[in-house]
Amino acid sequence: MRRWVKVSVTAAVVLGLGGYFAEPYAQHWMLAGSACDGAMPRDAVERLVPEDALLMGEESRENRILGSYYCGVTYKGEETKREDGSDLVAVAAYTRRDDQDREFTRAFDDEHRFVPVADGLPGFIDRSGSITLLLPCPDLGKDDEGRPRKMLVRTWIGHNTNRKAPGVAYRVAVGLTNSASKKLGCGAEPLKAPTSGAVPVDPFDDDDGPKAVPLSRAKGTACAWVADAGLPQEASDGWQVLVASNKEAPTERCDLSAQGGKYAQREWGMSFTAWYGDWSNGLTFEGDLGGPRRETATARCDGEAANFALNAYGDAPGVDEAARQRMLKRFAEDQVRRHGCSGLRFTF
């Protein structure tokens, strides 16, 4: 018998007869519908919970003055050794710029890699697997520097949950984000959850994360420019590109790589990344892919800073400094055109 059937029946027994022996099942049933003020769809919560596990508790707090909100839900199962249970989901929302800058720094850490969320959602998935969304807050006006206020929401889904079910993790994240907007007086337009797509447990695992494709398949994407980038054919049997792009997100990336063929024992590549918002001025642009060669550029987009960078690793034949700079120019110019930016400047 499926867990939700058992839980529903048991909950009815508890509520009707007061049987203390079934209290954990009743607690699970109630938390599935009421945790985080009922912001998460009950069926989505049920699908996240591992088999033979029950929801255990919830902790939430909010402060409109400080512009912050948090809610966390835990569960208990056979694999859970901790007395206080394992984390099912946790969400943290911030409307203050200082808090947002701190969270962006944590999200990118010393590596600037990320995975795009489903199209239509304004965010990305960082290396921890958190779904990070950035929304405008029309009801909060502007900050002291005259910039429109925004809300940053990070939703973390437990590593041992059943997040592979299509759309489940997104439904939970969107529900929590829409609720946080109301709680903090943001006034953001409610997001709609995609019905497909699973959030990877390990965003950068070769089997779990996004896949690179031949350059010919980049047409029509944010990385279409690579098809005419003039990459040398002698480097390998063929270059590939990993498209990590979502125009609604505050960051986009195109990763080029080549290996095999004539140089079967060698591997090389380049990562082109764009960050949108004044928060990106605090990034060091170091550590990405371990590459020692970096080229950067800046622009202004929607009244805030935009930063562009190329990190290269390996020694691809025919790709010298001049070639890397030429490709960064093509990437940055394409991004500026697509995002309506101005004032593009290169640091080389």
Coordinates of C-alpha atoms in Angstrom, one line a residue:
M1 CA 0.0 0.0 0.0
R2 CA 1.4 3.4 -0.9
R3 CA 2.5 5.6 2.0
W4 CA 0.0 8.4 1.4
V5 CA -2.9 5.9 1.7
K6 CA -1.5 4.5 4.9
V7 CA -0.9 8.0 6.3
S8 CA -4.4 9.2 5.4
V9 CA -6.1 6.2 7.0
T10 CA -3.9 6.4 10.1
A11 CA -4.5 10.1 10.4
A12 CA -8.2 9.6 10.3
V13 CA -8.0 7.0 13.1
V14 CA -5.9 9.4 15.2
L15 CA -8.3 12.3 14.7
G16 CA -11.3 10.2 15.3
L17 CA -10.2 7.9 18.1
G18 CA -7.2 9.7 19.6
G19 CA -4.9 6.7 19.2
Y20 CA -1.6 7.8 20.6
F21 CA 0.2 4.9 18.9
A22 CA -0.2 6.4 15.5
E23 CA 0.8 10.0 16.4
P24 CA 3.9 10.0 14.0
Y25 CA 1.7 9.2 11.0
A26 CA -0.8 11.9 12.0
Q27 CA 2.1 14.4 12.4
H28 CA 3.4 13.5 9.0
W29 CA 0.0 14.0 7.4
M30 CA -0.6 17.4 9.0
L31 CA 3.0 18.6 8.2
A32 CA 2.7 17.6 4.6
G33 CA -0.2 20.1 4.2
S34 CA 0.8 22.8 6.7
A35 CA 4.6 23.1 6.8
C36 CA 5.9 26.6 5.9
D37 CA 2.3 27.9 6.2
G38 CA 1.1 25.4 3.5
A39 CA 3.2 27.0 0.8
M40 CA 4.2 23.7 -0.7
P41 CA 1.8 21.4 -2.6
R42 CA 1.0 18.4 -0.4
D43 CA 1.5 15.9 -3.2
A44 CA 4.9 17.4 -4.1
V45 CA 6.0 17.1 -0.4
E46 CA 4.8 13.5 -0.2
R47 CA 6.8 12.6 -3.3
L48 CA 10.0 14.2 -1.9
V49 CA 9.9 12.2 1.3
P50 CA 11.9 9.0 1.0
E51 CA 10.0 5.7 1.1
D52 CA 9.4 4.4 4.7
A53 CA 10.1 7.9 6.1
L54 CA 7.8 10.3 7.9
L55 CA 7.9 14.1 8.3
M56 CA 9.2 15.0 11.7
G57 CA 9.1 18.7 12.3
E58 CA 9.2 22.3 11.0
E59 CA 11.0 25.5 12.0
S60 CA 10.2 28.9 10.5
R61 CA 11.0 32.5 11.3
E62 CA 10.5 35.8 9.5
N63 CA 11.5 39.4 10.0
R64 CA 10.1 42.1 7.7
I65 CA 12.3 44.8 9.3
L66 CA 15.5 42.8 8.4
G67 CA 13.9 41.5 5.2
S68 CA 14.5 37.8 5.9
Y69 CA 12.5 34.6 6.0
Y70 CA 13.5 31.0 6.7
C71 CA 11.6 27.7 6.9
G72 CA 13.0 24.2 7.2
V73 CA 11.3 20.8 7.3
T74 CA 12.8 17.5 8.6
Y75 CA 11.9 13.9 8.2
K76 CA 12.8 10.6 10.0
G77 CA 13.5 7.3 8.3
E78 CA 15.4 4.1 8.5
E79 CA 18.5 5.7 7.0
T80 CA 18.4 8.7 9.3
K81 CA 20.8 8.4 12.2
R82 CA 20.4 11.9 13.6
E83 CA 17.9 12.2 16.5
D84 CA 16.7 15.6 15.1
G85 CA 16.0 14.0 11.7
S86 CA 17.3 14.8 8.2
D87 CA 16.6 17.9 6.2
L88 CA 13.8 17.5 3.6
V89 CA 13.7 21.1 2.4
A90 CA 15.0 24.5 3.6
V91 CA 14.3 27.9 2.2
A92 CA 15.9 31.3 3.0
A93 CA 14.8 34.6 1.5
Y94 CA 16.4 38.0 1.7
T95 CA 15.4 41.5 0.5
R96 CA 18.5 43.4 1.8
R97 CA 21.4 43.9 -0.6
D98 CA 24.1 43.0 1.9
D99 CA 22.4 39.6 2.6
Q100 CA 22.0 39.0 -1.1
D101 CA 25.6 39.8 -1.8
R102 CA 26.7 37.3 0.9
E103 CA 24.4 34.6 -0.5
F104 CA 25.7 35.1 -4.0
T105 CA 29.2 34.8 -2.8
R106 CA 28.3 31.5 -1.0
A107 CA 26.5 30.2 -4.1
F108 CA 29.6 30.7 -6.3
D109 CA 32.2 30.1 -3.6
D110 CA 35.6 29.7 -5.3
E111 CA 34.1 28.1 -8.4
H112 CA 31.8 30.1 -10.6
R113 CA 30.0 27.1 -12.1
F114 CA 26.2 26.6 -11.9
V115 CA 23.4 24.8 -13.7
P116 CA 20.5 26.7 -15.2
V117 CA 17.0 26.2 -13.9
A118 CA 14.0 25.4 -16.1
D119 CA 13.2 28.1 -18.6
G120 CA 10.9 30.9 -17.3
L121 CA 12.4 30.8 -13.8
P122 CA 14.8 33.7 -12.9
G123 CA 17.6 31.8 -11.3
F124 CA 20.2 29.0 -11.3
I125 CA 21.2 25.9 -9.4
D126 CA 24.5 26.2 -7.5
R127 CA 27.1 23.6 -6.6
S128 CA 25.2 22.6 -3.4
G129 CA 22.1 21.9 -5.5
S130 CA 20.2 24.9 -4.1
I131 CA 17.6 26.5 -6.4
T132 CA 18.5 30.2 -6.3
L133 CA 15.9 32.7 -7.6
L134 CA 16.1 36.5 -7.9
L135 CA 12.9 38.5 -8.3
P136 CA 12.1 42.2 -8.5
C137 CA 10.1 43.6 -5.5
P138 CA 7.9 46.4 -6.9
D139 CA 6.2 47.0 -3.5
L140 CA 9.6 47.7 -1.8
G141 CA 10.6 50.6 -4.0
K142 CA 14.3 51.5 -4.3
D143 CA 17.3 51.1 -2.0
D144 CA 19.4 54.0 -0.7
E145 CA 21.4 54.0 -3.9
G146 CA 18.4 54.3 -6.1
R147 CA 18.3 50.7 -7.3
P148 CA 15.0 48.8 -7.5
R149 CA 14.7 46.4 -4.6
K150 CA 14.8 42.6 -5.2
M151 CA 14.3 39.4 -3.3
L152 CA 16.8 36.5 -3.3
V153 CA 15.4 33.1 -2.5
R154 CA 17.5 29.9 -2.0
T155 CA 15.7 26.6 -1.7
W156 CA 17.7 23.5 -0.8
I157 CA 16.2 20.1 -1.3
G158 CA 17.7 17.3 0.8
H159 CA 20.2 15.0 -1.0
N160 CA 18.4 11.8 0.0
T161 CA 15.0 13.0 -1.1
N162 CA 13.1 11.7 -4.2
R163 CA 13.9 14.9 -6.2
K164 CA 14.1 13.0 -9.5
A165 CA 10.3 13.0 -10.0
P166 CA 9.7 15.5 -12.8
G167 CA 8.9 19.0 -11.7
V168 CA 8.6 18.1 -8.0
A169 CA 11.5 20.1 -6.6
Y170 CA 10.5 23.1 -8.8
R171 CA 6.9 23.0 -7.5
V172 CA 8.2 23.1 -4.0
A173 CA 10.7 25.9 -4.7
V174 CA 8.2 28.1 -6.5
G175 CA 5.6 27.6 -3.8
L176 CA 8.0 28.7 -1.1
T177 CA 9.2 31.6 -3.2
N178 CA 5.7 33.0 -3.9
S179 CA 5.0 32.6 -0.1
A180 CA 8.2 34.4 0.8
S181 CA 7.3 37.3 -1.5
K182 CA 4.0 37.8 0.4
K183 CA 5.6 37.5 3.8
L184 CA 8.3 40.0 3.1
G185 CA 6.1 42.5 1.3
C186 CA 8.0 42.0 -2.0
G187 CA 5.0 42.1 -4.3
A188 CA 6.7 40.0 -7.0
E189 CA 4.6 38.6 -9.8
P190 CA 3.8 35.0 -8.7
L191 CA 6.0 32.4 -10.5
K192 CA 4.6 29.4 -12.3
A193 CA 6.2 26.1 -11.7
P194 CA 7.4 24.0 -14.7
T195 CA 5.8 20.6 -14.9
S196 CA 8.9 18.8 -16.1
G197 CA 12.6 18.7 -15.3
A198 CA 14.4 17.2 -12.3
V199 CA 16.9 19.0 -10.1
P200 CA 20.2 17.2 -10.0
V201 CA 21.5 15.9 -6.7
D202 CA 25.1 16.7 -7.9
P203 CA 24.8 19.5 -10.5
F204 CA 28.4 18.9 -11.8
D205 CA 28.4 15.1 -11.9
D206 CA 28.9 13.8 -15.5
D207 CA 25.9 11.5 -15.2
D208 CA 23.6 13.9 -13.3
G209 CA 24.4 17.4 -14.6
P210 CA 23.9 19.0 -18.1
K211 CA 25.6 17.5 -21.1
A212 CA 27.9 19.0 -23.6
V213 CA 26.9 18.8 -27.3
P214 CA 28.6 19.3 -30.7
L215 CA 29.0 22.9 -31.8
S216 CA 26.4 22.3 -34.6
R217 CA 23.7 21.7 -31.9
A218 CA 24.4 25.1 -30.3
K219 CA 22.4 26.9 -33.0
G220 CA 19.4 28.7 -31.5
T221 CA 20.9 28.8 -28.0
A222 CA 22.7 31.5 -26.0
C223 CA 26.0 29.8 -27.1
A224 CA 25.2 29.9 -30.9
W225 CA 28.2 32.3 -31.4
V226 CA 30.6 29.4 -30.8
A227 CA 29.8 27.8 -34.1
D228 CA 31.6 30.6 -35.9
A229 CA 34.3 31.2 -33.3
G230 CA 37.1 29.9 -35.5
L231 CA 38.2 27.0 -33.3
P232 CA 41.0 25.0 -34.9
Q233 CA 39.9 21.6 -36.2
E234 CA 43.3 20.1 -35.5
A235 CA 42.7 20.3 -31.7
S236 CA 40.5 17.2 -31.7
D237 CA 37.9 15.2 -33.5
G238 CA 35.5 18.0 -32.6
W239 CA 34.8 20.7 -30.0
Q240 CA 31.8 20.5 -27.7
V241 CA 29.8 23.2 -25.9
L242 CA 27.9 23.0 -22.6
V243 CA 25.0 25.5 -22.7
A244 CA 24.2 26.8 -19.2
S245 CA 21.8 29.5 -20.1
N246 CA 18.5 31.0 -19.0
K247 CA 17.9 34.6 -20.1
E248 CA 15.8 35.2 -16.9
A249 CA 18.7 34.3 -14.7
P250 CA 21.4 36.6 -13.2
T251 CA 24.2 34.5 -14.8
E252 CA 24.8 32.6 -18.0
R253 CA 27.7 30.3 -19.2
C254 CA 29.1 28.6 -22.3
D255 CA 31.8 25.9 -21.7
L256 CA 33.9 24.8 -24.6
S257 CA 35.9 21.6 -24.4
A258 CA 37.8 19.3 -26.7
Q259 CA 39.5 15.9 -26.1
G260 CA 40.4 12.8 -28.0
G261 CA 41.3 12.4 -31.7
K262 CA 44.9 13.2 -32.5
Y263 CA 45.5 14.5 -29.0
A264 CA 43.8 11.6 -27.2
Q265 CA 45.8 12.0 -24.0
R266 CA 45.1 15.8 -23.7
E267 CA 42.2 17.8 -22.6
W268 CA 41.5 21.5 -22.9
G269 CA 38.7 23.9 -22.7
M270 CA 37.4 27.4 -22.0
S271 CA 34.6 28.7 -19.8
F272 CA 32.8 31.9 -20.8
T273 CA 30.6 33.3 -18.0
A274 CA 28.4 36.4 -17.5
W275 CA 27.1 37.8 -14.2
Y276 CA 24.4 40.5 -14.0
G277 CA 24.0 42.8 -11.0
D278 CA 26.2 45.0 -8.8
W279 CA 26.8 41.9 -6.6
S280 CA 29.0 40.5 -9.3
N281 CA 31.6 43.2 -8.7
G282 CA 32.6 41.3 -5.6
L283 CA 33.5 38.1 -7.4
T284 CA 37.2 37.4 -7.7
F285 CA 37.0 35.6 -11.1
E286 CA 39.6 33.1 -9.8
G287 CA 39.5 29.4 -9.3
D288 CA 37.0 28.5 -12.1
L289 CA 38.1 25.3 -13.7
G290 CA 41.5 25.8 -12.2
G291 CA 42.6 27.9 -15.2
P292 CA 45.5 30.3 -14.8
R293 CA 44.6 32.4 -17.9
R294 CA 41.7 34.8 -17.5
E295 CA 40.3 37.6 -19.6
T296 CA 37.5 39.9 -18.4
A297 CA 35.1 42.6 -19.5
T298 CA 32.4 44.8 -18.0
A299 CA 29.2 46.6 -19.0
R300 CA 26.0 48.2 -17.6
C301 CA 22.7 46.4 -17.8
D302 CA 19.4 47.7 -16.3
G303 CA 21.4 50.3 -14.3
E304 CA 23.7 47.8 -12.7
A305 CA 27.1 46.2 -13.4
A306 CA 27.6 43.2 -15.6
N307 CA 30.8 41.2 -15.6
F308 CA 32.1 38.8 -18.2
A309 CA 35.1 36.4 -17.9
L310 CA 36.9 33.7 -19.8
N311 CA 38.9 31.1 -17.9
A312 CA 41.0 28.7 -20.0
Y313 CA 42.7 25.4 -19.1
G314 CA 45.0 23.2 -21.1
D315 CA 47.0 24.2 -24.2
A316 CA 44.6 23.7 -27.1
P317 CA 46.7 23.9 -30.4
G318 CA 45.9 27.1 -32.3
V319 CA 44.2 28.8 -29.4
D320 CA 46.6 31.5 -28.3
E321 CA 46.0 34.7 -26.2
A322 CA 44.7 36.6 -29.2
A323 CA 42.2 33.8 -30.1
R324 CA 40.9 33.7 -26.5
Q325 CA 40.5 37.5 -26.4
R326 CA 38.7 37.4 -29.8
M327 CA 36.3 34.7 -28.5
L328 CA 35.6 36.6 -25.2
K329 CA 34.7 39.7 -27.3
R330 CA 32.2 37.6 -29.3
F331 CA 30.7 36.1 -26.1
A332 CA 30.4 39.5 -24.4
E333 CA 29.0 41.3 -27.4
D334 CA 26.4 38.6 -27.9
Q335 CA 25.4 38.8 -24.2
V336 CA 25.2 42.6 -24.3
R337 CA 23.0 42.4 -27.4
R338 CA 20.7 39.8 -25.9
H339 CA 20.3 41.6 -22.6
G340 CA 20.1 45.1 -23.9
C341 CA 23.3 46.3 -22.1
S342 CA 25.6 49.2 -23.0
G343 CA 29.1 50.5 -22.2
L344 CA 31.0 47.2 -22.9
R345 CA 34.6 47.5 -21.9
F346 CA 37.4 45.0 -22.0
T347 CA 40.3 44.8 -19.6
F348 CA 42.9 43.7 -22.1

